[in-house]
Amino acid sequence: MKKNLLAVAVMLATAPAAWAQDATTPGTDSATDLDAVSVIGSGEARQVQRITAQNLDILPPGTSLQKAINILPGVNAQSADALGTNEQSMTLSLRGFNATRLGYTLDGVPLGDGAYNNYNGLTINRALISENMAGAELAVGIGSLGTPSTSNLGGTLGYTSNNPLAAMGGRLVQTFGSDSNRRTFVRADTGEHNGFSAYVSGMNAASDLWNDQSAYNQSITKQFNAKGVWNIGNGRIAAFVDTSRTSQADYFYLSKNEMARGLGWDWGGYAPDWNKAVAEAYCNTATYVKAKCDTSGPDRDADGAFTAGQILRDDNLYSLSGDFFLADGVSLHALAYHHDDHGEGHNWNSGAWSNKGTAQEVPIIFRNTVYEIDRNGATLSVDWDLGAHHIEGGLWYERNESSAERYQTAVTGPRDLSGMDSTQADVGVFAQRTRWETRQAYLKDTWRLLDDRLTLEFGVKSPHVTSDAQALPGTARTPIAASSNNQFASGRLKMRKSALPSVGANVRLSDSQELFASYAENMAMFQGGFKLGPQAVSQATWNAQGDLEPEQSRSFEAGYRYVRASLQASLAAYTVRFDNRLLQYNPCDSRQPVGPTCGNRFYNVGGVDSRGAELTVVWTPSEHLTWYNSASLNRSTYRSDYVQAGVVQPIEGKIQTDTPKQMFASEITWRDHGWFATLRGKYTGERFYTYTNDQGFGGFTVFDASGGYDFGRVGVAQGVRLSVNVTNLTDKRYASNLDSSVFAPSDPTGTIYVFHASAPRQVFGTVDVRF
């Protein structure tokens, strides 16, 4: 299917203009003109917020589109780097749901569940170059029934790529910034020729880590996007191609104890001092040698290795879609897609021997985790206007084969980890392949009454998903033993539901005022991949794990909107019940041996109740000035205690981890005679990383600023624009993202390595030329 899709995409990109008939103007979206849509979702029965390409001006070019939505109400997006492109540190939460419990799409193509070490998709960073974004729609609590996702318990985020321009042209964007940031974007548009138009574009970006790691610290991304659109009378065909090659140097996770010992926000491990790293590794319990152990300084052997390592991902994404108007009031949308990914994660690990007993013995090994994804899918939907009813129904099917493998190899000294490793590893740790099959159908009726003043929505969706995991021997010189406690299990999981209902209403009080309300039930498929889901356990644990229930949510929201040319406002309130929450832990005391009843495994541990309110106000007093404000109040609490290590963990009524209770954002933008400037501020409230709330981090406020001048036409250039962006304007240092995989009941001494430090103030300059 991959080859067929690519062939069709190339055919469309080179199709003779004479084939097109009765073309409409390209450069506009077939569904909506995103620049003209209300940012607060006017007319929707759900809480919907939108951003367009103009909302990216406050942030440096190349900033993650996921980080760009941090200004929206209910959104908590954090990252260790200013651009939000470092994937291990990019986290997102909405109304108490983290990123892996949301749904993501690009032009209707499913992007998976947003997990790091992903097994069923890819991040928007690797799918779309930011200059090619037309807009994004965030359903903060209740996503559209037609969204192809099996993880959207708490909302959906749909991105739209922009269309080719009607006129032939080109664009060059060049950025330089702090910490050796440099980025180049180029794009060429064919213009419209008898209904056909296309563009090709490429991006090359490089940067160094901002922390105190002065070697092996470079990140490089190379990406290509192409899109072709062909208007053919009563239809429209679009093809999209994305390739991405990413190698990212990574930041260390830090602990509160480290900060107390004086290591500071910029701690970056031992690189390039290999001898210091080896000396510290001799202090590790598993490789302890008293005569060689170096305990000088505030650092400890567990505080880091020689370098944090490297994240590598190679992705190819192809899609082909068609919109066809079959008759008056009847339209059909079809989409086919392919995505393949090869990824690796490289690390130096202390506390394990390389070349034990030889002259080259060192207490450090090279660890490589290998990821593969190969998925193909299609969606088909039909819209039918039948009197006062708008009927919509559709199907989604996907087959996906993913794998996760880990290996260890002996080393003799430092080396560059920024490229894929083609050598055979010494020892296998785990290897598992999973085959996924997803089928989902939905049906929805939108009924308009009282001269369109009242809109009622009724719908259901029915997901059916299976995952078959198989343990593999791996490819190392020493194969993985089936009895190894580190090897993952073979087993089957499924999630099925005949009908998940969704209902909503919108009441138009006047031309500028409306009320809305929605209720929806959702269910999520068990996660896969490394560390994420119930199949990432040993075979003995899998056999003793028992039946697990899929996580579920029930969401109700209601609100008021006011929309005028100079003022838009939205106020929404919600209540959410999150059931069958999955948690990975060992229920036994650590002194008890691993066996049928003891060991690290997954459990359903109750649920979470979330209640809150969100306010959005957008004021445009003149054509030169816009002021955007959002406020969010949330209280997400655990519904019951659970037992761990033989002890009842008293978490009932405690605030859910990594869920701020208050967030406030404000952004003011000024434009006049070519000049432009924007200032944004965001307050994020206190967050806990323990279930009993004994440890966490206080609230913080971060400011970003941008400004510049648009010269308009200069010589042969249609437009020249200069801009400067300053991120973290006041140089505020704080705990940015938190690592949910290490959350624990308590951390009395603050020793859990749980957070990345925020990036310091950074400055970026950009020249943007259009031809």
PDB file of N, CA and C in Angstrom, residues 245-316:
ATOM      1  N   ARG A 245      13.343  13.252   9.270  1.00  0.00           N
ATOM      2  CA  ARG A 245      14.530  12.587   9.804  1.00  0.00           C
ATOM      3  C   ARG A 245      15.018  13.415  10.986  1.00  0.00           C
ATOM      4  N   THR A 246      14.926  12.837  12.181  1.00  0.00           N
ATOM      5  CA  THR A 246      15.187  13.582  13.404  1.00  0.00           C
ATOM      6  C   THR A 246      16.224  12.879  14.257  1.00  0.00           C
ATOM      7  N   SER A 247      17.185  13.639  14.757  1.00  0.00           N
ATOM      8  CA  SER A 247      18.153  13.166  15.742  1.00  0.00           C
ATOM      9  C   SER A 247      18.246  14.221  16.832  1.00  0.00           C
ATOM     10  N   GLN A 248      17.783  13.878  18.035  1.00  0.00           N
ATOM     11  CA  GLN A 248      17.687  14.864  19.110  1.00  0.00           C
ATOM     12  C   GLN A 248      18.565  14.471  20.295  1.00  0.00           C
ATOM     13  N   ALA A 249      19.479  15.361  20.674  1.00  0.00           N
ATOM     14  CA  ALA A 249      20.169  15.210  21.946  1.00  0.00           C
ATOM     15  C   ALA A 249      19.173  15.461  23.065  1.00  0.00           C
ATOM     16  N   ASP A 250      19.305  14.732  24.155  1.00  0.00           N
ATOM     17  CA  ASP A 250      18.268  14.776  25.174  1.00  0.00           C
ATOM     18  C   ASP A 250      18.761  15.385  26.469  1.00  0.00           C
ATOM     19  N   TYR A 251      17.794  15.896  27.234  1.00  0.00           N
ATOM     20  CA  TYR A 251      18.068  16.502  28.528  1.00  0.00           C
ATOM     21  C   TYR A 251      17.887  15.476  29.643  1.00  0.00           C
ATOM     22  N   PHE A 252      18.596  15.698  30.768  1.00  0.00           N
ATOM     23  CA  PHE A 252      18.440  14.830  31.933  1.00  0.00           C
ATOM     24  C   PHE A 252      17.165  15.176  32.696  1.00  0.00           C
ATOM     25  N   TYR A 253      16.530  14.149  33.229  1.00  0.00           N
ATOM     26  CA  TYR A 253      15.517  14.389  34.249  1.00  0.00           C
ATOM     27  C   TYR A 253      16.228  14.722  35.554  1.00  0.00           C
ATOM     28  N   LEU A 254      15.664  15.649  36.313  1.00  0.00           N
ATOM     29  CA  LEU A 254      16.251  16.124  37.559  1.00  0.00           C
ATOM     30  C   LEU A 254      15.355  15.762  38.738  1.00  0.00           C
ATOM     31  N   SER A 255      15.885  15.922  39.938  1.00  0.00           N
ATOM     32  CA  SER A 255      15.124  15.674  41.166  1.00  0.00           C
ATOM     33  C   SER A 255      15.226  16.894  42.079  1.00  0.00           C
ATOM     34  N   LYS A 256      14.289  17.012  43.006  1.00  0.00           N
ATOM     35  CA  LYS A 256      14.343  18.106  43.962  1.00  0.00           C
ATOM     36  C   LYS A 256      15.563  17.968  44.864  1.00  0.00           C
ATOM     37  N   ASN A 257      15.965  16.718  45.138  1.00  0.00           N
ATOM     38  CA  ASN A 257      17.149  16.478  45.957  1.00  0.00           C
ATOM     39  C   ASN A 257      18.403  17.015  45.278  1.00  0.00           C
ATOM     40  N   GLU A 258      18.487  16.856  43.963  1.00  0.00           N
ATOM     41  CA  GLU A 258      19.630  17.403  43.221  1.00  0.00           C
ATOM     42  C   GLU A 258      19.704  18.912  43.374  1.00  0.00           C
ATOM     43  N   MET A 259      18.557  19.561  43.258  1.00  0.00           N
ATOM     44  CA  MET A 259      18.537  21.007  43.391  1.00  0.00           C
ATOM     45  C   MET A 259      19.006  21.425  44.778  1.00  0.00           C
ATOM     46  N   ALA A 260      18.582  20.671  45.805  1.00  0.00           N
ATOM     47  CA  ALA A 260      18.988  20.982  47.176  1.00  0.00           C
ATOM     48  C   ALA A 260      20.492  20.796  47.374  1.00  0.00           C
ATOM     49  N   ARG A 261      21.086  19.874  46.618  1.00  0.00           N
ATOM     50  CA  ARG A 261      22.532  19.650  46.705  1.00  0.00           C
ATOM     51  C   ARG A 261      23.324  20.646  45.881  1.00  0.00           C
ATOM     52  N   GLY A 262      22.648  21.507  45.132  1.00  0.00           N
ATOM     53  CA  GLY A 262      23.329  22.575  44.421  1.00  0.00           C
ATOM     54  C   GLY A 262      23.712  22.294  42.992  1.00  0.00           C
ATOM     55  N   LEU A 263      23.178  21.229  42.384  1.00  0.00           N
ATOM     56  CA  LEU A 263      23.536  20.948  41.002  1.00  0.00           C
ATOM     57  C   LEU A 263      22.946  21.967  40.037  1.00  0.00           C
ATOM     58  N   GLY A 264      21.788  22.506  40.360  1.00  0.00           N
ATOM     59  CA  GLY A 264      21.237  23.622  39.591  1.00  0.00           C
ATOM     60  C   GLY A 264      20.449  23.214  38.366  1.00  0.00           C
ATOM     61  N   TRP A 265      19.762  24.221  37.783  1.00  0.00           N
ATOM     62  CA  TRP A 265      18.868  24.008  36.643  1.00  0.00           C
ATOM     63  C   TRP A 265      19.599  23.516  35.403  1.00  0.00           C
ATOM     64  N   ASP A 266      20.880  23.854  35.282  1.00  0.00           N
ATOM     65  CA  ASP A 266      21.594  23.559  34.042  1.00  0.00           C
ATOM     66  C   ASP A 266      22.430  22.280  34.116  1.00  0.00           C
ATOM     67  N   TRP A 267      22.220  21.457  35.129  1.00  0.00           N
ATOM     68  CA  TRP A 267      22.978  20.218  35.253  1.00  0.00           C
ATOM     69  C   TRP A 267      22.780  19.360  33.999  1.00  0.00           C
ATOM     70  N   GLY A 268      23.915  18.917  33.430  1.00  0.00           N
ATOM     71  CA  GLY A 268      23.850  18.165  32.176  1.00  0.00           C
ATOM     72  C   GLY A 268      24.650  16.892  32.172  1.00  0.00           C
ATOM     73  N   GLY A 269      24.918  16.313  33.346  1.00  0.00           N
ATOM     74  CA  GLY A 269      25.671  15.063  33.368  1.00  0.00           C
ATOM     75  C   GLY A 269      27.162  15.295  33.263  1.00  0.00           C
ATOM     76  N   TYR A 270      27.907  14.263  32.838  1.00  0.00           N
ATOM     77  CA  TYR A 270      29.364  14.289  32.912  1.00  0.00           C
ATOM     78  C   TYR A 270      30.062  14.568  31.586  1.00  0.00           C
ATOM     79  N   ALA A 271      29.361  14.539  30.485  1.00  0.00           N
ATOM     80  CA  ALA A 271      30.013  14.798  29.203  1.00  0.00           C
ATOM     81  C   ALA A 271      30.567  16.220  29.192  1.00  0.00           C
ATOM     82  N   PRO A 272      31.779  16.415  28.636  1.00  0.00           N
ATOM     83  CA  PRO A 272      32.610  15.444  27.908  1.00  0.00           C
ATOM     84  C   PRO A 272      33.657  14.736  28.763  1.00  0.00           C
ATOM     85  N   ASP A 273      33.511  14.798  30.109  1.00  0.00           N
ATOM     86  CA  ASP A 273      34.516  14.207  31.004  1.00  0.00           C
ATOM     87  C   ASP A 273      34.237  12.719  31.201  1.00  0.00           C
ATOM     88  N   TRP A 274      34.771  11.884  30.310  1.00  0.00           N
ATOM     89  CA  TRP A 274      34.557  10.441  30.369  1.00  0.00           C
ATOM     90  C   TRP A 274      35.127   9.845  31.648  1.00  0.00           C
ATOM     91  N   ASN A 275      36.288  10.304  32.065  1.00  0.00           N
ATOM     92  CA  ASN A 275      36.918   9.743  33.265  1.00  0.00           C
ATOM     93  C   ASN A 275      36.072   9.993  34.509  1.00  0.00           C
ATOM     94  N   LYS A 276      35.458  11.155  34.601  1.00  0.00           N
ATOM     95  CA  LYS A 276      34.582  11.451  35.736  1.00  0.00           C
ATOM     96  C   LYS A 276      33.354  10.543  35.712  1.00  0.00           C
ATOM     97  N   ALA A 277      32.804  10.325  34.526  1.00  0.00           N
ATOM     98  CA  ALA A 277      31.639   9.447  34.412  1.00  0.00           C
ATOM     99  C   ALA A 277      31.985   8.033  34.856  1.00  0.00           C
ATOM    100  N   VAL A 278      33.153   7.535  34.460  1.00  0.00           N
ATOM    101  CA  VAL A 278      33.578   6.184  34.853  1.00  0.00           C
ATOM    102  C   VAL A 278      33.798   6.116  36.356  1.00  0.00           C
ATOM    103  N   ALA A 279      34.435   7.149  36.910  1.00  0.00           N
ATOM    104  CA  ALA A 279      34.695   7.159  38.346  1.00  0.00           C
ATOM    105  C   ALA A 279      33.404   7.171  39.147  1.00  0.00           C
ATOM    106  N   GLU A 280      32.415   7.903  38.698  1.00  0.00           N
ATOM    107  CA  GLU A 280      31.124   7.910  39.375  1.00  0.00           C
ATOM    108  C   GLU A 280      30.423   6.567  39.230  1.00  0.00           C
ATOM    109  N   ALA A 281      30.554   5.939  38.045  1.00  0.00           N
ATOM    110  CA  ALA A 281      29.897   4.653  37.817  1.00  0.00           C
ATOM    111  C   ALA A 281      30.453   3.571  38.727  1.00  0.00           C
ATOM    112  N   TYR A 282      31.718   3.723  39.147  1.00  0.00           N
ATOM    113  CA  TYR A 282      32.292   2.759  40.101  1.00  0.00           C
ATOM    114  C   TYR A 282      31.657   2.881  41.483  1.00  0.00           C
ATOM    115  N   CYS A 283      30.887   3.933  41.719  1.00  0.00           N
ATOM    116  CA  CYS A 283      30.187   4.099  42.995  1.00  0.00           C
ATOM    117  C   CYS A 283      28.841   3.397  43.002  1.00  0.00           C
ATOM    118  N   ASN A 284      28.371   2.980  41.822  1.00  0.00           N
ATOM    119  CA  ASN A 284      27.080   2.311  41.731  1.00  0.00           C
ATOM    120  C   ASN A 284      27.131   0.976  42.451  1.00  0.00           C
ATOM    121  N   THR A 285      26.036   0.604  43.079  1.00  0.00           N
ATOM    122  CA  THR A 285      26.000  -0.637  43.861  1.00  0.00           C
ATOM    123  C   THR A 285      26.376  -1.850  43.025  1.00  0.00           C
ATOM    124  N   ALA A 286      25.892  -1.927  41.794  1.00  0.00           N
ATOM    125  CA  ALA A 286      26.123  -3.101  40.960  1.00  0.00           C
ATOM    126  C   ALA A 286      27.551  -3.176  40.432  1.00  0.00           C
ATOM    127  N   THR A 287      28.272  -2.041  40.430  1.00  0.00           N
ATOM    128  CA  THR A 287      29.644  -2.021  39.888  1.00  0.00           C
ATOM    129  C   THR A 287      30.587  -1.335  40.872  1.00  0.00           C
ATOM    130  N   TYR A 288      30.342  -1.507  42.164  1.00  0.00           N
ATOM    131  CA  TYR A 288      31.094  -0.764  43.178  1.00  0.00           C
ATOM    132  C   TYR A 288      32.531  -1.276  43.315  1.00  0.00           C
ATOM    133  N   VAL A 289      33.477  -0.339  43.201  1.00  0.00           N
ATOM    134  CA  VAL A 289      34.894  -0.603  43.464  1.00  0.00           C
ATOM    135  C   VAL A 289      35.392   0.567  44.309  1.00  0.00           C
ATOM    136  N   LYS A 290      35.621   0.337  45.566  1.00  0.00           N
ATOM    137  CA  LYS A 290      35.924   1.407  46.510  1.00  0.00           C
ATOM    138  C   LYS A 290      37.116   2.243  46.076  1.00  0.00           C
ATOM    139  N   ALA A 291      38.168   1.600  45.584  1.00  0.00           N
ATOM    140  CA  ALA A 291      39.379   2.330  45.233  1.00  0.00           C
ATOM    141  C   ALA A 291      39.186   3.251  44.036  1.00  0.00           C
ATOM    142  N   LYS A 292      38.202   2.968  43.213  1.00  0.00           N
ATOM    143  CA  LYS A 292      37.991   3.762  41.994  1.00  0.00           C
ATOM    144  C   LYS A 292      36.778   4.677  42.069  1.00  0.00           C
ATOM    145  N   CYS A 293      36.010   4.582  43.146  1.00  0.00           N
ATOM    146  CA  CYS A 293      34.789   5.375  43.300  1.00  0.00           C
ATOM    147  C   CYS A 293      35.124   6.808  43.699  1.00  0.00           C
ATOM    148  N   ASP A 294      34.604   7.766  42.947  1.00  0.00           N
ATOM    149  CA  ASP A 294      34.837   9.192  43.200  1.00  0.00           C
ATOM    150  C   ASP A 294      33.573   9.805  43.794  1.00  0.00           C
ATOM    151  N   THR A 295      33.631  10.184  45.065  1.00  0.00           N
ATOM    152  CA  THR A 295      32.457  10.750  45.738  1.00  0.00           C
ATOM    153  C   THR A 295      32.595  12.258  45.952  1.00  0.00           C
ATOM    154  N   SER A 296      33.557  12.870  45.286  1.00  0.00           N
ATOM    155  CA  SER A 296      33.737  14.315  45.458  1.00  0.00           C
ATOM    156  C   SER A 296      32.616  15.088  44.761  1.00  0.00           C
ATOM    157  N   GLY A 297      32.310  16.256  45.289  1.00  0.00           N
ATOM    158  CA  GLY A 297      31.308  17.121  44.673  1.00  0.00           C
ATOM    159  C   GLY A 297      29.906  16.762  45.085  1.00  0.00           C
ATOM    160  N   PRO A 298      28.936  17.607  44.708  1.00  0.00           N
ATOM    161  CA  PRO A 298      27.536  17.374  45.080  1.00  0.00           C
ATOM    162  C   PRO A 298      26.844  16.320  44.234  1.00  0.00           C
ATOM    163  N   ASP A 299      27.458  15.902  43.113  1.00  0.00           N
ATOM    164  CA  ASP A 299      26.824  14.928  42.234  1.00  0.00           C
ATOM    165  C   ASP A 299      26.985  13.519  42.782  1.00  0.00           C
ATOM    166  N   ARG A 300      26.074  12.646  42.381  1.00  0.00           N
ATOM    167  CA  ARG A 300      26.085  11.243  42.781  1.00  0.00           C
ATOM    168  C   ARG A 300      26.079  10.370  41.537  1.00  0.00           C
ATOM    169  N   ASP A 301      26.363   9.090  41.717  1.00  0.00           N
ATOM    170  CA  ASP A 301      26.438   8.192  40.569  1.00  0.00           C
ATOM    171  C   ASP A 301      25.115   8.116  39.809  1.00  0.00           C
ATOM    172  N   ALA A 302      23.997   8.284  40.499  1.00  0.00           N
ATOM    173  CA  ALA A 302      22.690   8.171  39.844  1.00  0.00           C
ATOM    174  C   ALA A 302      22.238   9.476  39.201  1.00  0.00           C
ATOM    175  N   ASP A 303      23.015  10.540  39.347  1.00  0.00           N
ATOM    176  CA  ASP A 303      22.591  11.840  38.836  1.00  0.00           C
ATOM    177  C   ASP A 303      22.719  11.971  37.331  1.00  0.00           C
ATOM    178  N   GLY A 304      23.349  11.042  36.693  1.00  0.00           N
ATOM    179  CA  GLY A 304      23.474  11.132  35.247  1.00  0.00           C
ATOM    180  C   GLY A 304      24.580  10.233  34.754  1.00  0.00           C
ATOM    181  N   ALA A 305      24.660  10.054  33.483  1.00  0.00           N
ATOM    182  CA  ALA A 305      25.707   9.250  32.881  1.00  0.00           C
ATOM    183  C   ALA A 305      26.632  10.174  32.107  1.00  0.00           C
ATOM    184  N   PHE A 306      27.414   9.584  31.191  1.00  0.00           N
ATOM    185  CA  PHE A 306      28.330  10.405  30.410  1.00  0.00           C
ATOM    186  C   PHE A 306      27.563  11.424  29.581  1.00  0.00           C
ATOM    187  N   THR A 307      26.458  11.009  28.994  1.00  0.00           N
ATOM    188  CA  THR A 307      25.586  11.918  28.260  1.00  0.00           C
ATOM    189  C   THR A 307      24.170  11.372  28.326  1.00  0.00           C
ATOM    190  N   ALA A 308      23.201  12.228  28.181  1.00  0.00           N
ATOM    191  CA  ALA A 308      21.811  11.781  28.294  1.00  0.00           C
ATOM    192  C   ALA A 308      21.383  10.899  27.139  1.00  0.00           C
ATOM    193  N   GLY A 309      22.086  10.973  26.022  1.00  0.00           N
ATOM    194  CA  GLY A 309      21.739  10.097  24.911  1.00  0.00           C
ATOM    195  C   GLY A 309      21.111  10.839  23.750  1.00  0.00           C
ATOM    196  N   GLN A 310      20.543  10.062  22.829  1.00  0.00           N
ATOM    197  CA  GLN A 310      20.038  10.620  21.582  1.00  0.00           C
ATOM    198  C   GLN A 310      18.724   9.943  21.201  1.00  0.00           C
ATOM    199  N   ILE A 311      17.784  10.744  20.708  1.00  0.00           N
ATOM    200  CA  ILE A 311      16.503  10.253  20.209  1.00  0.00           C
ATOM    201  C   ILE A 311      16.544  10.339  18.686  1.00  0.00           C
ATOM    202  N   LEU A 312      16.305   9.214  18.001  1.00  0.00           N
ATOM    203  CA  LEU A 312      16.341   9.202  16.543  1.00  0.00           C
ATOM    204  C   LEU A 312      15.034   8.649  16.013  1.00  0.00           C
ATOM    205  N   ARG A 313      14.431   9.354  15.040  1.00  0.00           N
ATOM    206  CA  ARG A 313      13.182   8.912  14.428  1.00  0.00           C
ATOM    207  C   ARG A 313      13.202   9.216  12.939  1.00  0.00           C
ATOM    208  N   ASP A 314      12.930   8.211  12.120  1.00  0.00           N
ATOM    209  CA  ASP A 314      12.765   8.375  10.675  1.00  0.00           C
ATOM    210  C   ASP A 314      11.327   8.020  10.318  1.00  0.00           C
ATOM    211  N   ASP A 315      10.590   8.991   9.760  1.00  0.00           N
ATOM    212  CA  ASP A 315       9.172   8.789   9.452  1.00  0.00           C
ATOM    213  C   ASP A 315       8.873   9.089   7.996  1.00  0.00           C
ATOM    214  N   ASN A 316       7.908   8.343   7.460  1.00  0.00           N
ATOM    215  CA  ASN A 316       7.341   8.613   6.140  1.00  0.00           C
ATOM    216  C   ASN A 316       5.821   8.529   6.268  1.00  0.00           C
TER     217      ASN A 316
END
